[in-house]
PDB file of C-alpha atoms and ligand atoms in Angstrom:
ATOM      1  CA  UNK A1300      63.391  89.379 119.392  1.00 44.00           C
ATOM      2  CA  UNK A1301      61.724  89.983 122.757  1.00 63.00           C
ATOM      3  CA  UNK A1302      58.374  91.080 121.339  1.00 75.00           C
ATOM      4  CA  UNK A1303      56.795  89.362 118.367  1.00 78.00           C
ATOM      5  CA  UNK A1304      54.821  91.360 115.804  1.00 77.00           C
ATOM      6  CA  UNK A1305      51.207  91.902 116.863  1.00 81.00           C
ATOM      7  CA  UNK A1306      52.072  91.214 120.525  1.00 86.00           C
ATOM      8  CA  UNK A1307      49.418  92.904 122.640  1.00 92.00           C
ATOM      9  CA  UNK A1308      50.843  95.552 124.941  1.00 94.00           C
ATOM     10  CA  UNK A1309      48.752  97.471 127.462  1.00 95.00           C
ATOM     11  CA  UNK A1310      49.266 101.196 127.491  1.00 94.00           C
ATOM     12  CA  UNK A1311      48.918 102.660 130.982  1.00 94.00           C
ATOM     13  CA  UNK A1312      47.256 105.846 129.758  1.00 85.00           C
ATOM     14  CA  UNK A1313      43.862 106.917 128.470  1.00 75.00           C
ATOM     15  CA  UNK A1314      45.110 110.129 126.844  1.00 78.00           C
ATOM     16  CA  UNK A1315      44.070 109.795 123.187  1.00 75.00           C
ATOM     17  CA  UNK A1316      46.720 112.263 121.950  1.00 70.00           C
ATOM     18  CA  UNK A1317      49.441 110.051 123.395  1.00 75.00           C
ATOM     19  CA  UNK A1318      47.914 106.789 122.223  1.00 82.00           C
ATOM     20  CA  UNK A1319      47.844 108.006 118.608  1.00 77.00           C
ATOM     21  CA  UNK A1320      51.488 109.049 118.788  1.00 74.00           C
ATOM     22  CA  UNK A1321      52.573 105.779 120.438  1.00 83.00           C
ATOM     23  CA  UNK A1322      50.659 103.495 118.042  1.00 84.00           C
ATOM     24  CA  UNK A1323      52.052 105.414 115.054  1.00 79.00           C
ATOM     25  CA  UNK A1324      55.602 104.786 116.255  1.00 76.00           C
ATOM     26  CA  UNK A1325      55.211 101.184 117.451  1.00 84.00           C
ATOM     27  CA  UNK A1326      53.356  99.898 114.405  1.00 83.00           C
ATOM     28  CA  UNK A1327      54.376  96.250 114.903  1.00 83.00           C
ATOM     29  CA  UNK A1328      52.645  95.893 118.226  1.00 87.00           C
ATOM     30  CA  UNK A1329      48.967  96.013 119.136  1.00 87.00           C
ATOM     31  CA  UNK A1330      48.588  98.776 121.708  1.00 90.00           C
ATOM     32  CA  UNK A1331      45.514  98.487 123.904  1.00 92.00           C
ATOM     33  CA  UNK A1332      44.679 101.256 126.337  1.00 92.00           C
ATOM     34  CA  UNK A1333      44.248 100.271 129.956  1.00 95.00           C
ATOM     35  CA  UNK A1334      40.739 101.728 130.213  1.00 93.00           C
ATOM     36  CA  UNK A1335      39.552  99.128 127.678  1.00 93.00           C
ATOM     37  CA  UNK A1336      40.821  96.389 130.016  1.00 94.00           C
ATOM     38  CA  UNK A1337      39.292  97.883 133.171  1.00 95.00           C
ATOM     39  CA  UNK A1338      42.641  98.681 134.762  1.00 95.00           C
ATOM     40  CA  UNK A1339      42.160 101.062 137.702  1.00 95.00           C
ATOM     41  CA  UNK A1340      44.404 104.114 137.520  1.00 92.00           C
ATOM     42  CA  UNK A1341      47.260 104.230 140.013  1.00 95.00           C
ATOM     43  CA  UNK A1342      48.117 107.426 141.886  1.00 93.00           C
ATOM     44  CA  UNK A1343      51.154 109.211 140.433  1.00 93.00           C
ATOM     45  CA  UNK A1344      52.988 109.738 143.722  1.00 95.00           C
ATOM     46  CA  UNK A1345      56.556 109.892 142.337  1.00 97.00           C
ATOM     47  CA  UNK A1346      58.567 113.088 142.257  1.00 96.00           C
ATOM     48  CA  UNK A1347      60.364 112.112 139.052  1.00 98.00           C
ATOM     49  CA  UNK A1348      59.079 111.124 135.612  1.00 98.00           C
ATOM     50  CA  UNK A1349      60.764 107.721 135.796  1.00 98.00           C
ATOM     51  CA  UNK A1350      59.162 106.854 139.158  1.00 98.00           C
ATOM     52  CA  UNK A1351      55.686 107.685 137.870  1.00 97.00           C
ATOM     53  CA  UNK A1352      56.179 105.748 134.631  1.00 97.00           C
ATOM     54  CA  UNK A1353      57.290 102.682 136.637  1.00 98.00           C
ATOM     55  CA  UNK A1354      54.260 102.941 138.964  1.00 98.00           C
ATOM     56  CA  UNK A1355      51.840 103.126 136.018  1.00 97.00           C
ATOM     57  CA  UNK A1356      53.402 100.356 133.894  1.00 97.00           C
ATOM     58  CA  UNK A1357      53.749  97.920 136.790  1.00 98.00           C
ATOM     59  CA  UNK A1358      50.124  98.510 137.822  1.00 98.00           C
ATOM     60  CA  UNK A1359      48.852  97.799 134.282  1.00 97.00           C
ATOM     61  CA  UNK A1360      51.029  94.682 133.910  1.00 97.00           C
ATOM     62  CA  UNK A1361      49.786  93.364 137.259  1.00 97.00           C
ATOM     63  CA  UNK A1362      46.129  93.819 136.364  1.00 97.00           C
ATOM     64  CA  UNK A1363      46.301  92.467 132.802  1.00 96.00           C
ATOM     65  CA  UNK A1364      49.019  89.807 133.009  1.00 96.00           C
ATOM     66  CA  UNK A1365      50.372  91.329 129.794  1.00 95.00           C
ATOM     67  CA  UNK A1366      53.425  93.408 128.895  1.00 96.00           C
ATOM     68  CA  UNK A1367      52.686  97.009 129.823  1.00 96.00           C
ATOM     69  CA  UNK A1368      53.979 100.333 128.637  1.00 95.00           C
ATOM     70  CA  UNK A1369      53.690 103.647 130.440  1.00 96.00           C
ATOM     71  CA  UNK A1370      54.974 107.041 129.581  1.00 93.00           C
ATOM     72  CA  UNK A1371      55.331 109.889 131.977  1.00 95.00           C
ATOM     73  CA  UNK A1372      55.952 113.202 130.399  1.00 95.00           C
ATOM     74  CA  UNK A1373      55.758 116.876 131.086  1.00 96.00           C
ATOM     75  CA  UNK A1374      57.136 120.307 130.617  1.00 98.00           C
ATOM     76  CA  UNK A1375      60.191 121.570 132.542  1.00 98.00           C
ATOM     77  CA  UNK A1376      60.567 125.359 132.633  1.00 98.00           C
ATOM     78  CA  UNK A1377      63.910 126.776 133.793  1.00 98.00           C
ATOM     79  CA  UNK A1378      62.506 130.052 135.130  1.00 98.00           C
ATOM     80  CA  UNK A1379      60.083 128.040 137.305  1.00 98.00           C
ATOM     81  CA  UNK A1380      62.775 125.773 138.801  1.00 98.00           C
ATOM     82  CA  UNK A1381      61.547 122.847 136.705  1.00 98.00           C
ATOM     83  CA  UNK A1382      57.801 123.333 137.211  1.00 98.00           C
ATOM     84  CA  UNK A1383      55.302 122.210 136.091  1.00 98.00           C
ATOM     85  CA  UNK A1384      57.420 119.010 135.777  1.00 98.00           C
ATOM     86  CA  UNK A1385      55.653 115.892 137.025  1.00 98.00           C
ATOM     87  CA  UNK A1386      52.685 118.164 137.813  1.00 97.00           C
ATOM     88  CA  UNK A1387      52.230 119.171 134.151  1.00 97.00           C
ATOM     89  CA  UNK A1388      48.796 117.566 133.780  1.00 93.00           C
ATOM     90  CA  UNK A1389      47.680 119.010 137.134  1.00 95.00           C
ATOM     91  CA  UNK A1390      49.420 122.400 137.099  1.00 98.00           C
ATOM     92  CA  UNK A1391      46.215 124.420 137.547  1.00 98.00           C
ATOM     93  CA  UNK A1392      44.803 121.788 139.956  1.00 97.00           C
ATOM     94  CA  UNK A1393      43.689 118.162 139.817  1.00 94.00           C
ATOM     95  CA  UNK A1394      41.343 117.692 136.863  1.00 94.00           C
ATOM     96  CA  UNK A1395      42.452 120.953 135.186  1.00 97.00           C
ATOM     97  CA  UNK A1396      41.905 121.293 131.441  1.00 97.00           C
ATOM     98  CA  UNK A1397      44.730 122.010 128.981  1.00 97.00           C
ATOM     99  CA  UNK A1398      43.387 125.572 128.645  1.00 98.00           C
ATOM    100  CA  UNK A1399      43.519 126.087 132.437  1.00 98.00           C
ATOM    101  CA  UNK A1400      47.065 124.685 132.642  1.00 98.00           C
ATOM    102  CA  UNK A1401      48.188 126.898 129.770  1.00 98.00           C
ATOM    103  CA  UNK A1402      46.640 129.958 131.417  1.00 98.00           C
ATOM    104  CA  UNK A1403      48.403 129.110 134.700  1.00 98.00           C
ATOM    105  CA  UNK A1404      51.734 128.784 132.887  1.00 98.00           C
ATOM    106  CA  UNK A1405      51.328 132.127 131.101  1.00 98.00           C
ATOM    107  CA  UNK A1406      50.481 133.770 134.436  1.00 98.00           C
ATOM    108  CA  UNK A1407      53.499 132.249 136.215  1.00 98.00           C
ATOM    109  CA  UNK A1408      55.778 133.540 133.413  1.00 98.00           C
ATOM    110  CA  UNK A1409      54.107 136.933 132.973  1.00 98.00           C
ATOM    111  CA  UNK A1410      57.153 138.885 134.176  1.00 98.00           C
ATOM    112  CA  UNK A1411      59.777 136.611 132.579  1.00 98.00           C
ATOM    113  CA  UNK A1412      61.505 138.018 129.463  1.00 98.00           C
ATOM    114  CA  UNK A1413      61.860 136.013 126.250  1.00 96.00           C
ATOM    115  CA  UNK A1414      65.545 135.186 126.792  1.00 97.00           C
ATOM    116  CA  UNK A1415      64.706 133.472 130.111  1.00 98.00           C
ATOM    117  CA  UNK A1416      61.753 131.398 128.887  1.00 98.00           C
ATOM    118  CA  UNK A1417      63.763 128.280 128.014  1.00 98.00           C
ATOM    119  CA  UNK A1418      61.967 124.984 128.584  1.00 99.00           C
ATOM    120  CA  UNK A1419      61.924 121.375 127.504  1.00 98.00           C
ATOM    121  CA  UNK A1420      59.474 118.543 127.168  1.00 98.00           C
ATOM    122  CA  UNK A1421      60.640 115.309 128.795  1.00 98.00           C
ATOM    123  CA  UNK A1422      59.252 111.864 128.155  1.00 96.00           C
ATOM    124  CA  UNK A1423      60.229 108.697 130.018  1.00 97.00           C
ATOM    125  CA  UNK A1424      58.826 105.432 128.702  1.00 96.00           C
ATOM    126  CA  UNK A1425      58.943 102.215 130.675  1.00 97.00           C
ATOM    127  CA  UNK A1426      58.051  98.754 129.403  1.00 96.00           C
ATOM    128  CA  UNK A1427      57.502  95.886 131.830  1.00 97.00           C
ATOM    129  CA  UNK A1428      57.607  92.475 130.128  1.00 96.00           C
ATOM    130  CA  UNK A1429      55.550  91.260 133.115  1.00 95.00           C
ATOM    131  CA  UNK A1430      54.606  92.690 136.512  1.00 95.00           C
ATOM    132  CA  UNK A1431      57.682  91.307 138.315  1.00 96.00           C
ATOM    133  CA  UNK A1432      60.148  92.250 135.572  1.00 97.00           C
ATOM    134  CA  UNK A1433      63.315  93.288 137.485  1.00 97.00           C
ATOM    135  CA  UNK A1434      64.838  94.989 134.404  1.00 97.00           C
ATOM    136  CA  UNK A1435      62.102  96.961 132.651  1.00 98.00           C
ATOM    137  CA  UNK A1436      63.125  98.725 129.431  1.00 97.00           C
ATOM    138  CA  UNK A1437      63.522 102.471 130.056  1.00 98.00           C
ATOM    139  CA  UNK A1438      63.884 105.193 127.416  1.00 98.00           C
ATOM    140  CA  UNK A1439      63.990 108.977 127.750  1.00 98.00           C
ATOM    141  CA  UNK A1440      63.546 111.783 125.220  1.00 98.00           C
ATOM    142  CA  UNK A1441      64.184 115.528 125.635  1.00 98.00           C
ATOM    143  CA  UNK A1442      62.832 118.279 123.323  1.00 98.00           C
ATOM    144  CA  UNK A1443      64.233 121.777 123.851  1.00 98.00           C
ATOM    145  CA  UNK A1444      62.236 124.928 123.214  1.00 98.00           C
ATOM    146  CA  UNK A1445      60.871 128.104 124.739  1.00 98.00           C
ATOM    147  CA  UNK A1446      57.543 129.253 126.199  1.00 98.00           C
ATOM    148  CA  UNK A1447      55.614 131.757 124.063  1.00 98.00           C
ATOM    149  CA  UNK A1448      53.686 134.705 125.505  1.00 98.00           C
ATOM    150  CA  UNK A1449      50.426 133.691 123.750  1.00 98.00           C
ATOM    151  CA  UNK A1450      49.018 130.468 122.310  1.00 98.00           C
ATOM    152  CA  UNK A1451      49.633 129.600 118.629  1.00 98.00           C
ATOM    153  CA  UNK A1452      48.203 126.732 116.554  1.00 98.00           C
ATOM    154  CA  UNK A1453      45.500 124.099 116.935  1.00 97.00           C
ATOM    155  CA  UNK A1454      47.302 120.750 116.624  1.00 96.00           C
ATOM    156  CA  UNK A1455      48.524 118.471 119.388  1.00 90.00           C
ATOM    157  CA  UNK A1456      47.453 118.717 123.005  1.00 91.00           C
ATOM    158  CA  UNK A1457      48.567 120.004 126.410  1.00 95.00           C
ATOM    159  CA  UNK A1458      51.145 122.788 126.255  1.00 98.00           C
ATOM    160  CA  UNK A1459      51.741 122.463 122.464  1.00 98.00           C
ATOM    161  CA  UNK A1460      50.252 125.937 121.708  1.00 98.00           C
ATOM    162  CA  UNK A1461      52.761 127.585 124.067  1.00 98.00           C
ATOM    163  CA  UNK A1462      55.881 125.598 123.113  1.00 98.00           C
ATOM    164  CA  UNK A1463      58.093 127.365 120.563  1.00 98.00           C
ATOM    165  CA  UNK A1464      60.172 124.941 118.463  1.00 98.00           C
ATOM    166  CA  UNK A1465      63.341 126.784 117.370  1.00 98.00           C
ATOM    167  CA  UNK A1466      64.281 124.351 114.579  1.00 96.00           C
ATOM    168  CA  UNK A1467      60.858 124.810 112.916  1.00 98.00           C
ATOM    169  CA  UNK A1468      60.281 128.487 113.841  1.00 98.00           C
ATOM    170  CA  UNK A1469      56.714 127.778 114.984  1.00 98.00           C
ATOM    171  CA  UNK A1470      54.766 126.475 117.962  1.00 98.00           C
ATOM    172  CA  UNK A1471      54.490 122.733 118.532  1.00 98.00           C
ATOM    173  CA  UNK A1472      50.718 123.083 117.978  1.00 98.00           C
ATOM    174  CA  UNK A1473      51.446 124.374 114.440  1.00 98.00           C
ATOM    175  CA  UNK A1474      53.408 121.258 113.444  1.00 98.00           C
ATOM    176  CA  UNK A1475      51.856 118.476 111.381  1.00 96.00           C
ATOM    177  CA  UNK A1476      51.501 115.230 113.373  1.00 89.00           C
ATOM    178  CA  UNK A1477      54.366 113.478 111.536  1.00 89.00           C
ATOM    179  CA  UNK A1478      56.786 116.376 112.035  1.00 95.00           C
ATOM    180  CA  UNK A1479      56.008 116.532 115.753  1.00 93.00           C
ATOM    181  CA  UNK A1480      56.605 112.768 116.041  1.00 88.00           C
ATOM    182  CA  UNK A1481      59.963 113.104 114.278  1.00 93.00           C
ATOM    183  CA  UNK A1482      61.182 115.752 116.724  1.00 97.00           C
ATOM    184  CA  UNK A1483      59.322 115.339 119.982  1.00 95.00           C
ATOM    185  CA  UNK A1484      60.419 113.996 123.364  1.00 96.00           C
ATOM    186  CA  UNK A1485      57.876 111.153 122.975  1.00 91.00           C
ATOM    187  CA  UNK A1486      59.032 110.345 119.438  1.00 91.00           C
ATOM    188  CA  UNK A1487      62.649 110.199 120.592  1.00 96.00           C
ATOM    189  CA  UNK A1488      61.812 108.003 123.598  1.00 96.00           C
ATOM    190  CA  UNK A1489      59.655 105.657 121.517  1.00 91.00           C
ATOM    191  CA  UNK A1490      62.321 105.183 118.859  1.00 93.00           C
ATOM    192  CA  UNK A1491      64.820 104.405 121.647  1.00 96.00           C
ATOM    193  CA  UNK A1492      62.341 101.948 123.145  1.00 93.00           C
ATOM    194  CA  UNK A1493      61.687 100.297 119.763  1.00 87.00           C
ATOM    195  CA  UNK A1494      65.453  99.783 119.404  1.00 91.00           C
ATOM    196  CA  UNK A1495      65.667  98.284 122.924  1.00 93.00           C
ATOM    197  CA  UNK A1496      62.792  95.916 122.058  1.00 87.00           C
ATOM    198  CA  UNK A1497      64.744  94.328 119.187  1.00 80.00           C
TER     199      UNK A1497
HETATM  200  P1  LIG B1928      51.246 112.555 132.077  1.00 84.34           P
HETATM  201  O1  LIG B1928      49.991 112.073 131.436  1.00 84.34           O
HETATM  202  O2  LIG B1928      51.320 112.358 133.523  1.00 84.34           O
HETATM  203  O3  LIG B1928      52.457 112.067 131.348  1.00 84.34           O
HETATM  204  O4  LIG B1928      51.200 114.149 131.924  1.00 84.34           O
HETATM  205  C1  LIG B1928      51.708 114.741 130.821  1.00 84.34           C
HETATM  206  C2  LIG B1928      51.273 116.193 130.745  1.00 84.34           C
HETATM  207  O5  LIG B1928      52.392 116.921 130.252  1.00 84.34           O
HETATM  208  C3  LIG B1928      50.158 116.369 129.715  1.00 84.34           C
HETATM  209  O6  LIG B1928      48.893 116.386 130.286  1.00 84.34           O
HETATM  210  C4  LIG B1928      50.521 117.690 129.082  1.00 84.34           C
HETATM  211  O7  LIG B1928      50.023 118.739 129.867  1.00 84.34           O
HETATM  212  C5  LIG B1928      52.035 117.721 129.161  1.00 84.34           C
HETATM  213  N1  LIG B1928      52.636 117.149 127.925  1.00 84.34           N
HETATM  214  C6  LIG B1928      53.329 116.009 127.804  1.00 84.34           C
HETATM  215  N2  LIG B1928      53.697 115.784 126.514  1.00 84.34           N
HETATM  216  C7  LIG B1928      53.208 116.826 125.829  1.00 84.34           C
HETATM  217  C8  LIG B1928      53.232 117.155 124.430  1.00 84.34           C
HETATM  218  O8  LIG B1928      53.748 116.447 123.563  1.00 84.34           O
HETATM  219  N3  LIG B1928      52.631 118.320 124.106  1.00 84.34           N
HETATM  220  C9  LIG B1928      52.033 119.114 125.013  1.00 84.34           C
HETATM  221  N4  LIG B1928      51.939 118.845 126.309  1.00 84.34           N
HETATM  222  C10 LIG B1928      52.538 117.707 126.724  1.00 84.34           C
END
């Protein structure tokens, strides 16, 4: 096994929604967020999810001299040619709140009929064993759905209130935590990663 139980792994994110989901799925390892280890955030300059995940994980591994995990995720909307994509967290501007991003998405799709509101969440997770790791572990999950015309539900974070989940007939923000983890892009990617770590 590459990673022993209770191995400390730095998570290159300070988003508490993500940390909870990641720790719940990688129960064997001790996940420490980079903010607790004074890791400066790196600029997400990539134009793909995988580039940004690599930038973040390598930066955290370099600063901590520990294995480091980064996820880069976002929402890809067909009617918007893939936007917000890697700009999901910043769709309404740098530092935008979830509510502002959701409002911007509803506005951009205002004239788009239900049948053309297909979208998917993507999550790429990268694990560097050390900063110079030439073969980081890479996993990707995809969760298909559709963008609602108004927010529904109070769970989750980000675009969850606007993401209709066909197999559950509700919004992602209406799903219990465990159900979301079983279906979501991040859950899929983490289970793939856990398998690669064996
Ligand atoms: P990242 O932190 O650069 O990966 O940005 C991810 C952004 O994509 C988040 O800030 C959310 O806006 C959105 N996002 C990613 N995963 C989810 C999810 O599971 N639910 C809702 N929004 C998500």
